[in-house]
PDB file of C-alpha atoms in Angstrom:
ATOM      1  CA  MET A   1       0.000   0.000   0.000  1.00 35.00           C
ATOM      2  CA  GLN A   2       1.189   3.496  -0.738  1.00 40.00           C
ATOM      3  CA  TYR A   3      -0.272   6.871   0.150  1.00 40.00           C
ATOM      4  CA  TRP A   4      -0.626   9.968  -2.016  1.00 41.00           C
ATOM      5  CA  ARG A   5      -2.428  13.143  -1.159  1.00 42.00           C
ATOM      6  CA  ALA A   6      -1.925  16.866  -1.589  1.00 45.00           C
ATOM      7  CA  GLY A   7      -3.774  20.143  -1.920  1.00 48.00           C
ATOM      8  CA  ARG A   8      -7.405  20.430  -2.902  1.00 47.00           C
ATOM      9  CA  ASN A   9      -6.587  22.180  -6.206  1.00 46.00           C
ATOM     10  CA  ALA A  10      -4.399  19.371  -7.526  1.00 44.00           C
ATOM     11  CA  TYR A  11      -6.536  19.044 -10.646  1.00 38.00           C
ATOM     12  CA  GLN A  12      -5.261  22.431 -11.842  1.00 40.00           C
ATOM     13  CA  ARG A  13      -1.599  21.483 -11.770  1.00 37.00           C
ATOM     14  CA  GLY A  14      -1.418  19.667 -15.099  1.00 40.00           C
ATOM     15  CA  ALA A  15       0.130  16.218 -15.289  1.00 47.00           C
ATOM     16  CA  ILE A  16       0.432  14.492 -11.949  1.00 51.00           C
ATOM     17  CA  LYS A  17       2.935  11.864 -10.932  1.00 52.00           C
ATOM     18  CA  LEU A  18       1.646   9.090  -8.747  1.00 55.00           C
ATOM     19  CA  PRO A  19       3.984   6.814  -6.781  1.00 51.00           C
ATOM     20  CA  TRP A  20       4.202   3.715  -8.916  1.00 50.00           C
ATOM     21  CA  GLY A  21       5.849   2.682 -12.138  1.00 47.00           C
ATOM     22  CA  GLY A  22       9.259   3.846 -13.230  1.00 47.00           C
ATOM     23  CA  GLY A  23      10.867   0.591 -12.188  1.00 47.00           C
ATOM     24  CA  GLN A  24       9.146   0.379  -8.823  1.00 55.00           C
ATOM     25  CA  GLN A  25       7.554  -2.866  -7.784  1.00 56.00           C
ATOM     26  CA  PRO A  26       3.913  -2.823  -8.961  1.00 61.00           C
ATOM     27  CA  VAL A  27       1.321  -2.156  -6.281  1.00 73.00           C
ATOM     28  CA  ASP A  28      -2.234  -3.466  -6.194  1.00 81.00           C
ATOM     29  CA  VAL A  29      -3.844  -0.615  -4.262  1.00 88.00           C
ATOM     30  CA  ILE A  30      -2.868   2.852  -3.083  1.00 92.00           C
ATOM     31  CA  THR A  31      -4.631   5.544  -1.105  1.00 95.00           C
ATOM     32  CA  LEU A  32      -5.341   8.787  -2.931  1.00 96.00           C
ATOM     33  CA  GLY A  33      -6.800  12.108  -1.817  1.00 97.00           C
ATOM     34  CA  ASP A  34     -10.047  12.981  -3.584  1.00 98.00           C
ATOM     35  CA  ALA A  35      -8.473  16.138  -5.053  1.00 96.00           C
ATOM     36  CA  TRP A  36      -6.251  13.910  -7.181  1.00 96.00           C
ATOM     37  CA  LEU A  37      -8.994  11.638  -8.480  1.00 98.00           C
ATOM     38  CA  THR A  38      -9.922  13.684 -11.551  1.00 97.00           C
ATOM     39  CA  GLY A  39      -6.326  13.864 -12.761  1.00 96.00           C
ATOM     40  CA  ALA A  40      -5.726  10.177 -12.130  1.00 97.00           C
ATOM     41  CA  ILE A  41      -8.797   9.259 -14.207  1.00 98.00           C
ATOM     42  CA  ARG A  42      -7.955  11.615 -17.067  1.00 97.00           C
ATOM     43  CA  GLN A  43      -4.384  10.359 -17.279  1.00 96.00           C
ATOM     44  CA  LYS A  44      -5.574   6.746 -17.168  1.00 95.00           C
ATOM     45  CA  LEU A  45      -3.473   6.006 -14.099  1.00 94.00           C
ATOM     46  CA  ILE A  46      -6.212   4.063 -12.309  1.00 94.00           C
ATOM     47  CA  GLN A  47      -8.950   1.653 -13.319  1.00 93.00           C
ATOM     48  CA  PRO A  48     -12.633   1.316 -12.347  1.00 95.00           C
ATOM     49  CA  LEU A  49     -13.582  -0.965  -9.471  1.00 95.00           C
ATOM     50  CA  ASP A  50     -16.302  -3.604  -9.195  1.00 93.00           C
ATOM     51  CA  VAL A  51     -18.872  -2.448  -6.637  1.00 95.00           C
ATOM     52  CA  THR A  52     -20.858  -5.673  -6.931  1.00 95.00           C
ATOM     53  CA  ALA A  53     -18.212  -7.283  -4.727  1.00 95.00           C
ATOM     54  CA  TRP A  54     -18.654  -4.687  -1.960  1.00 96.00           C
ATOM     55  CA  SER A  55     -21.144  -5.835   0.658  1.00 94.00           C
ATOM     56  CA  GLU A  56     -21.056  -2.487   2.518  1.00 93.00           C
ATOM     57  CA  TRP A  57     -21.254  -0.158  -0.496  1.00 96.00           C
ATOM     58  CA  GLU A  58     -24.936   0.686  -0.094  1.00 95.00           C
ATOM     59  CA  ASN A  59     -24.344   1.532   3.570  1.00 93.00           C
ATOM     60  CA  LEU A  60     -22.155   4.505   2.663  1.00 96.00           C
ATOM     61  CA  PRO A  61     -23.856   7.925   2.593  1.00 95.00           C
ATOM     62  CA  LEU A  62     -24.951   8.917  -0.907  1.00 96.00           C
ATOM     63  CA  ALA A  63     -22.578  11.895  -1.086  1.00 97.00           C
ATOM     64  CA  TRP A  64     -19.597   9.597  -0.586  1.00 97.00           C
ATOM     65  CA  ARG A  65     -20.746   7.179  -3.258  1.00 98.00           C
ATOM     66  CA  SER A  66     -21.469   9.990  -5.710  1.00 98.00           C
ATOM     67  CA  LEU A  67     -17.995  11.446  -5.135  1.00 99.00           C
ATOM     68  CA  VAL A  68     -16.271   8.478  -6.776  1.00 99.00           C
ATOM     69  CA  GLN A  69     -18.751   7.772  -9.585  1.00 99.00           C
ATOM     70  CA  ARG A  70     -17.378   9.627 -12.598  1.00 98.00           C
ATOM     71  CA  ASN A  71     -17.031   9.658 -16.349  1.00 98.00           C
ATOM     72  CA  ALA A  72     -13.787   9.305 -18.303  1.00 97.00           C
ATOM     73  CA  ALA A  73     -13.143  13.043 -17.924  1.00 97.00           C
ATOM     74  CA  GLY A  74     -13.189  12.706 -14.144  1.00 98.00           C
ATOM     75  CA  LEU A  75     -16.436  14.647 -13.715  1.00 98.00           C
ATOM     76  CA  LEU A  76     -19.284  13.442 -11.505  1.00 98.00           C
ATOM     77  CA  ASP A  77     -21.623  11.161 -13.421  1.00 98.00           C
ATOM     78  CA  PRO A  78     -24.371   9.024 -11.819  1.00 97.00           C
ATOM     79  CA  GLN A  79     -24.125   6.678 -14.814  1.00 97.00           C
ATOM     80  CA  GLY A  80     -20.343   6.445 -14.737  1.00 98.00           C
ATOM     81  CA  PRO A  81     -18.184   3.698 -13.226  1.00 98.00           C
ATOM     82  CA  VAL A  82     -16.913   3.787  -9.648  1.00 98.00           C
ATOM     83  CA  TRP A  83     -13.217   4.628  -9.561  1.00 98.00           C
ATOM     84  CA  ALA A  84     -12.410   4.531  -5.856  1.00 98.00           C
ATOM     85  CA  ALA A  85     -13.519   3.384  -2.415  1.00 98.00           C
ATOM     86  CA  PRO A  86     -13.679   6.191   0.189  1.00 98.00           C
ATOM     87  CA  TYR A  87     -12.566   4.969   3.600  1.00 98.00           C
ATOM     88  CA  ARG A  88     -11.715   8.092   5.598  1.00 97.00           C
ATOM     89  CA  GLY A  89     -12.580  11.769   5.547  1.00 96.00           C
ATOM     90  CA  GLY A  90     -12.392  15.096   7.266  1.00 96.00           C
ATOM     91  CA  SER A  91     -13.208  18.745   6.763  1.00 97.00           C
ATOM     92  CA  THR A  92     -11.851  22.248   6.413  1.00 98.00           C
ATOM     93  CA  VAL A  93     -12.070  23.952   9.804  1.00 98.00           C
ATOM     94  CA  ILE A  94     -10.997  27.121  11.583  1.00 98.00           C
ATOM     95  CA  ALA A  95      -8.291  26.961  14.252  1.00 98.00           C
ATOM     96  CA  TYR A  96      -7.665  29.846  16.615  1.00 98.00           C
ATOM     97  CA  ARG A  97      -5.704  30.801  19.691  1.00 98.00           C
ATOM     98  CA  LYS A  98      -8.115  31.110  22.596  1.00 97.00           C
ATOM     99  CA  ASP A  99      -5.725  33.275  24.603  1.00 96.00           C
ATOM    100  CA  ARG A 100      -5.392  35.875  21.856  1.00 97.00           C
ATOM    101  CA  LEU A 101      -9.033  36.031  20.829  1.00 98.00           C
ATOM    102  CA  GLU A 102     -10.344  36.165  24.391  1.00 97.00           C
ATOM    103  CA  ALA A 103      -8.119  39.173  24.990  1.00 96.00           C
ATOM    104  CA  LEU A 104      -9.649  40.826  21.931  1.00 96.00           C
ATOM    105  CA  GLY A 105     -13.195  39.908  22.914  1.00 97.00           C
ATOM    106  CA  VAL A 106     -13.654  38.081  19.604  1.00 98.00           C
ATOM    107  CA  GLU A 107     -15.518  34.798  19.114  1.00 97.00           C
ATOM    108  CA  ILE A 108     -15.447  32.587  16.037  1.00 98.00           C
ATOM    109  CA  HIS A 109     -18.443  30.460  15.097  1.00 97.00           C
ATOM    110  CA  ASP A 110     -18.651  30.694  11.319  1.00 98.00           C
ATOM    111  CA  TRP A 111     -16.830  31.845   8.188  1.00 99.00           C
ATOM    112  CA  GLU A 112     -18.260  35.344   8.498  1.00 98.00           C
ATOM    113  CA  ASP A 113     -16.181  35.893  11.629  1.00 99.00           C
ATOM    114  CA  LEU A 114     -12.966  35.844   9.562  1.00 99.00           C
ATOM    115  CA  TRP A 115     -13.877  39.348   8.371  1.00 99.00           C
ATOM    116  CA  HIS A 116     -13.799  40.766  11.930  1.00 98.00           C
ATOM    117  CA  GLU A 117     -11.737  43.957  11.900  1.00 98.00           C
ATOM    118  CA  LYS A 118      -9.717  42.921  14.960  1.00 98.00           C
ATOM    119  CA  LEU A 119      -8.385  39.862  13.121  1.00 98.00           C
ATOM    120  CA  LYS A 120      -6.872  41.859  10.255  1.00 98.00           C
ATOM    121  CA  GLY A 121      -3.324  40.665   9.578  1.00 98.00           C
ATOM    122  CA  HIS A 122      -3.566  37.728  11.991  1.00 98.00           C
ATOM    123  CA  ILE A 123      -5.111  35.047   9.742  1.00 98.00           C
ATOM    124  CA  SER A 124      -3.543  32.394   7.517  1.00 98.00           C
ATOM    125  CA  LEU A 125      -5.556  30.975   4.625  1.00 98.00           C
ATOM    126  CA  LEU A 126      -5.012  27.906   2.482  1.00 98.00           C
ATOM    127  CA  ASN A 127      -3.202  28.645  -0.773  1.00 97.00           C
ATOM    128  CA  ASP A 128      -6.031  27.156  -2.779  1.00 98.00           C
ATOM    129  CA  PRO A 129      -8.618  29.007  -4.894  1.00 98.00           C
ATOM    130  CA  ARG A 130     -11.388  26.426  -4.468  1.00 98.00           C
ATOM    131  CA  GLU A 131     -10.999  26.482  -0.681  1.00 98.00           C
ATOM    132  CA  VAL A 132     -10.757  30.253  -0.178  1.00 99.00           C
ATOM    133  CA  ILE A 133     -13.250  31.297  -2.839  1.00 99.00           C
ATOM    134  CA  GLY A 134     -15.424  28.429  -1.623  1.00 99.00           C
ATOM    135  CA  LEU A 135     -15.535  29.593   1.990  1.00 99.00           C
ATOM    136  CA  THR A 136     -16.307  33.107   0.754  1.00 99.00           C
ATOM    137  CA  LEU A 137     -19.172  31.702  -1.300  1.00 99.00           C
ATOM    138  CA  LYS A 138     -20.354  29.790   1.761  1.00 98.00           C
ATOM    139  CA  SER A 139     -20.348  32.988   3.820  1.00 98.00           C
ATOM    140  CA  LEU A 140     -22.685  34.447   1.185  1.00 98.00           C
ATOM    141  CA  GLY A 141     -25.045  31.475   1.338  1.00 97.00           C
ATOM    142  CA  ALA A 142     -23.781  29.918  -1.898  1.00 98.00           C
ATOM    143  CA  SER A 143     -22.100  26.593  -2.666  1.00 98.00           C
ATOM    144  CA  TYR A 144     -18.418  25.705  -2.841  1.00 99.00           C
ATOM    145  CA  ASN A 145     -19.281  24.254  -6.238  1.00 99.00           C
ATOM    146  CA  THR A 146     -20.877  27.339  -7.767  1.00 99.00           C
ATOM    147  CA  ALA A 147     -20.248  26.978 -11.502  1.00 98.00           C
ATOM    148  CA  ASP A 148     -20.859  30.602 -12.553  1.00 98.00           C
ATOM    149  CA  LEU A 149     -19.151  33.017 -10.185  1.00 98.00           C
ATOM    150  CA  SER A 150     -20.560  36.038 -12.016  1.00 97.00           C
ATOM    151  CA  ALA A 151     -23.964  35.099 -10.604  1.00 97.00           C
ATOM    152  CA  VAL A 152     -22.760  36.014  -7.085  1.00 98.00           C
ATOM    153  CA  ALA A 153     -22.462  39.793  -7.253  1.00 94.00           C
ATOM    154  CA  GLU A 154     -21.015  40.266  -3.772  1.00 97.00           C
ATOM    155  CA  LEU A 155     -18.268  37.685  -4.244  1.00 98.00           C
ATOM    156  CA  LYS A 156     -15.414  39.765  -5.655  1.00 97.00           C
ATOM    157  CA  PRO A 157     -15.498  42.564  -3.038  1.00 97.00           C
ATOM    158  CA  LYS A 158     -16.010  40.027  -0.252  1.00 98.00           C
ATOM    159  CA  LEU A 159     -12.972  38.043  -1.408  1.00 98.00           C
ATOM    160  CA  ALA A 160     -10.904  41.226  -1.668  1.00 98.00           C
ATOM    161  CA  ALA A 161     -11.843  42.108   1.903  1.00 98.00           C
ATOM    162  CA  LEU A 162     -10.800  38.637   3.075  1.00 98.00           C
ATOM    163  CA  ASP A 163      -7.481  39.027   1.269  1.00 98.00           C
ATOM    164  CA  GLY A 164      -6.948  42.167   3.327  1.00 98.00           C
ATOM    165  CA  GLN A 165      -7.455  40.133   6.503  1.00 98.00           C
ATOM    166  CA  ALA A 166      -4.834  37.509   5.619  1.00 98.00           C
ATOM    167  CA  LYS A 167      -1.245  37.568   6.814  1.00 98.00           C
ATOM    168  CA  PHE A 168      -0.245  34.859   4.348  1.00 98.00           C
ATOM    169  CA  TYR A 169      -1.500  31.937   2.267  1.00 98.00           C
ATOM    170  CA  SER A 170      -0.115  28.427   2.696  1.00 97.00           C
ATOM    171  CA  SER A 171      -1.411  24.888   2.399  1.00 97.00           C
ATOM    172  CA  ASN A 172       1.733  23.284   3.829  1.00 95.00           C
ATOM    173  CA  HIS A 173       3.243  25.636   6.405  1.00 96.00           C
ATOM    174  CA  TYR A 174       0.404  27.096   8.441  1.00 96.00           C
ATOM    175  CA  LEU A 175       0.726  25.010  11.620  1.00 96.00           C
ATOM    176  CA  GLU A 176       3.991  26.317  13.050  1.00 95.00           C
ATOM    177  CA  PRO A 177       3.026  30.021  12.786  1.00 97.00           C
ATOM    178  CA  LEU A 178      -0.138  29.236  14.743  1.00 96.00           C
ATOM    179  CA  LEU A 179       1.834  27.426  17.454  1.00 96.00           C
ATOM    180  CA  LEU A 180       4.388  30.257  17.618  1.00 96.00           C
ATOM    181  CA  GLU A 181       1.605  32.872  17.830  1.00 95.00           C
ATOM    182  CA  ASP A 182       2.734  34.452  14.578  1.00 97.00           C
ATOM    183  CA  THR A 183      -0.875  33.956  13.490  1.00 98.00           C
ATOM    184  CA  TRP A 184      -3.922  33.788  15.721  1.00 98.00           C
ATOM    185  CA  VAL A 185      -6.360  32.165  13.303  1.00 99.00           C
ATOM    186  CA  ALA A 186      -5.766  29.540  10.614  1.00 98.00           C
ATOM    187  CA  VAL A 187      -8.047  27.943   8.062  1.00 99.00           C
ATOM    188  CA  GLY A 188      -6.852  24.383   7.514  1.00 98.00           C
ATOM    189  CA  TRP A 189      -7.692  20.713   7.271  1.00 97.00           C
ATOM    190  CA  SER A 190      -8.941  18.807  10.291  1.00 96.00           C
ATOM    191  CA  GLY A 191      -6.401  16.038   9.740  1.00 94.00           C
ATOM    192  CA  ASP A 192      -3.606  18.571  10.224  1.00 96.00           C
ATOM    193  CA  LEU A 193      -5.152  20.557  13.041  1.00 96.00           C
ATOM    194  CA  LEU A 194      -6.687  17.979  15.382  1.00 94.00           C
ATOM    195  CA  PRO A 195      -3.283  16.647  16.574  1.00 93.00           C
ATOM    196  CA  LEU A 196      -2.261  20.184  17.592  1.00 93.00           C
ATOM    197  CA  LEU A 197      -4.908  20.271  20.317  1.00 92.00           C
ATOM    198  CA  GLN A 198      -2.806  17.855  22.348  1.00 88.00           C
ATOM    199  CA  ARG A 199       0.280  20.042  21.958  1.00 90.00           C
ATOM    200  CA  ASP A 200      -1.149  23.443  22.844  1.00 93.00           C
ATOM    201  CA  ARG A 201      -4.021  23.929  25.279  1.00 94.00           C
ATOM    202  CA  HIS A 202      -4.575  27.442  23.965  1.00 96.00           C
ATOM    203  CA  LEU A 203      -5.768  26.188  20.583  1.00 97.00           C
ATOM    204  CA  ALA A 204      -9.386  25.505  19.655  1.00 97.00           C
ATOM    205  CA  LEU A 205     -11.153  24.379  16.496  1.00 97.00           C
ATOM    206  CA  VAL A 206     -14.449  25.490  14.993  1.00 97.00           C
ATOM    207  CA  TYR A 207     -16.623  23.596  12.527  1.00 97.00           C
ATOM    208  CA  PRO A 208     -18.361  26.487  10.717  1.00 97.00           C
ATOM    209  CA  LYS A 209     -22.108  26.715  11.330  1.00 96.00           C
ATOM    210  CA  SER A 210     -22.928  27.319   7.691  1.00 96.00           C
ATOM    211  CA  GLY A 211     -21.059  24.192   6.630  1.00 97.00           C
ATOM    212  CA  THR A 212     -17.651  23.595   5.136  1.00 98.00           C
ATOM    213  CA  ALA A 213     -15.667  21.615   2.588  1.00 98.00           C
ATOM    214  CA  LEU A 214     -15.234  17.879   3.093  1.00 98.00           C
ATOM    215  CA  TRP A 215     -12.270  15.812   1.935  1.00 98.00           C
ATOM    216  CA  ALA A 216     -11.870  12.068   1.513  1.00 98.00           C
ATOM    217  CA  ASP A 217      -9.069   9.525   1.330  1.00 98.00           C
ATOM    218  CA  LEU A 218      -9.746   6.812  -1.236  1.00 98.00           C
ATOM    219  CA  TRP A 219      -8.563   3.334  -2.131  1.00 97.00           C
ATOM    220  CA  VAL A 220      -7.750   3.142  -5.847  1.00 95.00           C
ATOM    221  CA  GLN A 221      -6.269   0.461  -8.087  1.00 92.00           C
ATOM    222  CA  PRO A 222      -3.474   1.499 -10.477  1.00 90.00           C
ATOM    223  CA  ARG A 223      -4.148   0.655 -14.096  1.00 86.00           C
ATOM    224  CA  GLY A 224      -2.106  -2.225 -15.428  1.00 72.00           C
ATOM    225  CA  THR A 225      -0.820  -3.424 -12.070  1.00 56.00           C
ATOM    226  CA  GLN A 226      -3.478  -6.129 -11.824  1.00 51.00           C
ATOM    227  CA  PRO A 227      -2.649  -9.083 -14.098  1.00 53.00           C
ATOM    228  CA  ALA A 228      -5.737 -10.416 -15.854  1.00 51.00           C
ATOM    229  CA  GLU A 229      -4.724 -13.941 -14.938  1.00 47.00           C
ATOM    230  CA  ALA A 230      -4.701 -13.193 -11.211  1.00 60.00           C
ATOM    231  CA  PRO A 231      -8.343 -12.676 -10.116  1.00 76.00           C
ATOM    232  CA  ALA A 232      -7.329 -13.688  -6.600  1.00 76.00           C
ATOM    233  CA  LYS A 233      -5.661 -10.293  -6.187  1.00 77.00           C
ATOM    234  CA  THR A 234      -8.858  -8.508  -7.131  1.00 82.00           C
ATOM    235  CA  ALA A 235     -10.773 -10.639  -4.633  1.00 87.00           C
ATOM    236  CA  LEU A 236      -8.228  -9.717  -1.963  1.00 88.00           C
ATOM    237  CA  LEU A 237      -8.620  -6.025  -2.770  1.00 90.00           C
ATOM    238  CA  ASN A 238     -12.398  -6.254  -2.465  1.00 94.00           C
ATOM    239  CA  ASP A 239     -12.059  -8.110   0.835  1.00 94.00           C
ATOM    240  CA  TRP A 240      -9.820  -5.302   2.096  1.00 95.00           C
ATOM    241  CA  ILE A 241     -12.314  -2.608   1.087  1.00 97.00           C
ATOM    242  CA  ASN A 242     -15.187  -4.496   2.730  1.00 96.00           C
ATOM    243  CA  PHE A 243     -13.072  -4.934   5.858  1.00 97.00           C
ATOM    244  CA  CYS A 244     -12.421  -1.174   6.078  1.00 97.00           C
ATOM    245  CA  TRP A 245     -16.174  -0.525   5.957  1.00 96.00           C
ATOM    246  CA  THR A 246     -17.198  -2.934   8.714  1.00 95.00           C
ATOM    247  CA  PRO A 247     -18.659  -1.155  11.760  1.00 93.00           C
ATOM    248  CA  LYS A 248     -15.806  -2.193  14.050  1.00 94.00           C
ATOM    249  CA  VAL A 249     -13.070  -1.003  11.712  1.00 96.00           C
ATOM    250  CA  ALA A 250     -15.025   2.182  10.972  1.00 94.00           C
ATOM    251  CA  GLN A 251     -14.940   2.932  14.697  1.00 93.00           C
ATOM    252  CA  LEU A 252     -11.205   2.209  14.863  1.00 93.00           C
ATOM    253  CA  ILE A 253     -10.434   4.482  11.912  1.00 93.00           C
ATOM    254  CA  SER A 254     -12.464   7.263  13.506  1.00 92.00           C
ATOM    255  CA  THR A 255     -10.899   6.763  16.935  1.00 90.00           C
ATOM    256  CA  PHE A 256      -7.228   6.269  16.112  1.00 90.00           C
ATOM    257  CA  SER A 257      -6.660   8.277  12.932  1.00 88.00           C
ATOM    258  CA  ASP A 258      -7.048  11.983  12.252  1.00 88.00           C
ATOM    259  CA  GLY A 259     -10.183  11.434  10.189  1.00 93.00           C
ATOM    260  CA  PHE A 260     -13.501   9.623  10.305  1.00 93.00           C
ATOM    261  CA  SER A 261     -14.905   6.672   8.408  1.00 95.00           C
ATOM    262  CA  PRO A 262     -17.942   7.401   6.227  1.00 94.00           C
ATOM    263  CA  ARG A 263     -19.519   4.299   7.764  1.00 93.00           C
ATOM    264  CA  ALA A 264     -19.144   5.835  11.218  1.00 89.00           C
ATOM    265  CA  LEU A 265     -21.623   8.570  10.310  1.00 84.00           C
ATOM    266  CA  GLU A 266     -24.389   5.978  10.567  1.00 81.00           C
ATOM    267  CA  LEU A 267     -23.147   4.214  13.703  1.00 81.00           C
ATOM    268  CA  ALA A 268     -24.695   5.023  17.061  1.00 75.00           C
ATOM    269  CA  GLY A 269     -23.245   4.253  20.463  1.00 76.00           C
ATOM    270  CA  ASP A 270     -21.177   5.649  23.313  1.00 79.00           C
ATOM    271  CA  TRP A 271     -17.914   5.098  21.437  1.00 81.00           C
ATOM    272  CA  ARG A 272     -18.168   8.636  20.018  1.00 78.00           C
ATOM    273  CA  GLN A 273     -17.556  10.091  23.465  1.00 77.00           C
ATOM    274  CA  SER A 274     -13.992   8.782  23.453  1.00 76.00           C
ATOM    275  CA  LEU A 275     -13.120  10.836  20.369  1.00 80.00           C
ATOM    276  CA  LEU A 276     -10.970  13.939  20.582  1.00 73.00           C
ATOM    277  CA  GLN A 277     -13.318  16.810  19.685  1.00 83.00           C
ATOM    278  CA  PRO A 278     -16.175  14.631  18.328  1.00 84.00           C
ATOM    279  CA  GLU A 279     -18.053  17.726  17.148  1.00 86.00           C
ATOM    280  CA  ILE A 280     -15.099  18.455  14.829  1.00 87.00           C
ATOM    281  CA  LEU A 281     -14.023  14.958  13.868  1.00 84.00           C
ATOM    282  CA  LEU A 282     -17.473  13.440  13.417  1.00 83.00           C
ATOM    283  CA  PRO A 283     -19.970  16.271  12.948  1.00 82.00           C
ATOM    284  CA  GLU A 284     -23.682  15.630  13.025  1.00 79.00           C
ATOM    285  CA  GLY A 285     -26.899  17.396  12.133  1.00 83.00           C
ATOM    286  CA  GLU A 286     -27.247  20.578  10.133  1.00 90.00           C
ATOM    287  CA  ARG A 287     -23.566  21.494  10.032  1.00 90.00           C
ATOM    288  CA  LEU A 288     -22.712  18.261   8.280  1.00 91.00           C
ATOM    289  CA  ALA A 289     -25.798  18.514   6.057  1.00 94.00           C
ATOM    290  CA  ARG A 290     -24.641  21.968   4.918  1.00 96.00           C
ATOM    291  CA  SER A 291     -21.149  20.712   4.116  1.00 97.00           C
ATOM    292  CA  GLU A 292     -20.057  19.436   0.718  1.00 98.00           C
ATOM    293  CA  PHE A 293     -17.189  17.886  -1.160  1.00 98.00           C
ATOM    294  CA  ILE A 294     -15.281  20.159  -3.506  1.00 98.00           C
ATOM    295  CA  GLU A 295     -16.403  18.703  -6.819  1.00 98.00           C
ATOM    296  CA  PRO A 296     -14.600  18.808 -10.162  1.00 98.00           C
ATOM    297  CA  LEU A 297     -16.001  21.553 -12.379  1.00 98.00           C
ATOM    298  CA  PRO A 298     -15.916  22.151 -16.154  1.00 96.00           C
ATOM    299  CA  GLN A 299     -12.836  23.974 -17.402  1.00 96.00           C
ATOM    300  CA  ALA A 300     -14.801  27.160 -18.098  1.00 98.00           C
ATOM    301  CA  SER A 301     -15.772  27.313 -14.424  1.00 98.00           C
ATOM    302  CA  LEU A 302     -12.227  26.565 -13.258  1.00 98.00           C
ATOM    303  CA  ASP A 303     -10.994  29.426 -15.426  1.00 98.00           C
ATOM    304  CA  GLN A 304     -13.400  31.743 -13.594  1.00 98.00           C
ATOM    305  CA  TYR A 305     -12.033  30.618 -10.228  1.00 98.00           C
ATOM    306  CA  GLN A 306      -8.452  31.107 -11.366  1.00 98.00           C
ATOM    307  CA  ALA A 307      -9.147  34.544 -12.840  1.00 98.00           C
ATOM    308  CA  LEU A 308     -10.827  35.696  -9.633  1.00 98.00           C
ATOM    309  CA  TRP A 309      -7.985  34.234  -7.577  1.00 98.00           C
ATOM    310  CA  ASP A 310      -5.378  36.040  -9.677  1.00 96.00           C
ATOM    311  CA  SER A 311      -7.290  39.320  -9.399  1.00 93.00           C
ATOM    312  CA  ARG A 312      -6.389  39.560  -5.705  1.00 86.00           C
ATOM    313  CA  ALA A 313      -2.904  40.792  -6.623  1.00 70.00           C
TER     314      ALA A 313
END
């Protein structure tokens, strides 16, 4: 097994290089971040999977099943094949320093609070147009996946105002400044931020009330690494995917990793109380219902996002 994941806007980076081939020993399955799925499909790096062998497939929430059902261009398609098996997920959240914000008399509950005048110059944002434009859209009551940005008249000035609040943009180096108090607020991924709560008691996380972006880690099968004469390997892969979706393993993934299993969303019981920040790791109710995966969009829409992103300068 190998692991490959990076920023949410990976689909805009042109050709991607996944960790197999080039003389390496072939692998039967790797884990891939959902942001890379479109590129992997378009470049024919992975192959469709057989959902008929998955006993737990129908027990996954619809949004998670829809995420991996795509056409050959990597766009969502309810009639397309299934390209991946989602086994773990998380969300984009807001981290802040309680000591600093309490001194300012500022509270954070939702995206709108990032525009508070007292936070100007103290915020780090992800260096990702879909994430930052998306949270701005969310603050205006729109979707992360808005296809026509010109339809949201308030978007450009609202994004410009948020840019004025930011100290810097980074998707890889935003944790240390928060720990060192160089920033007081950071927008980041729950998988990065949850472990920090055990290192610094002055940190807190917020799952935005209006909803947020979800991310998923996926099992995928590299194209060409599965010999046609070896169906036993495919059976083993399907057994592994089914195993990851069993209730017991779903609880273990949610308890001992920095994400949650999509199967765990449907599981009741006291086990949730043992989670670190269950309201962040495994959200329930309206906040989760208002959240959404960042979906692949047509190129014309992506060009709008990039043009708006570039206009900040």
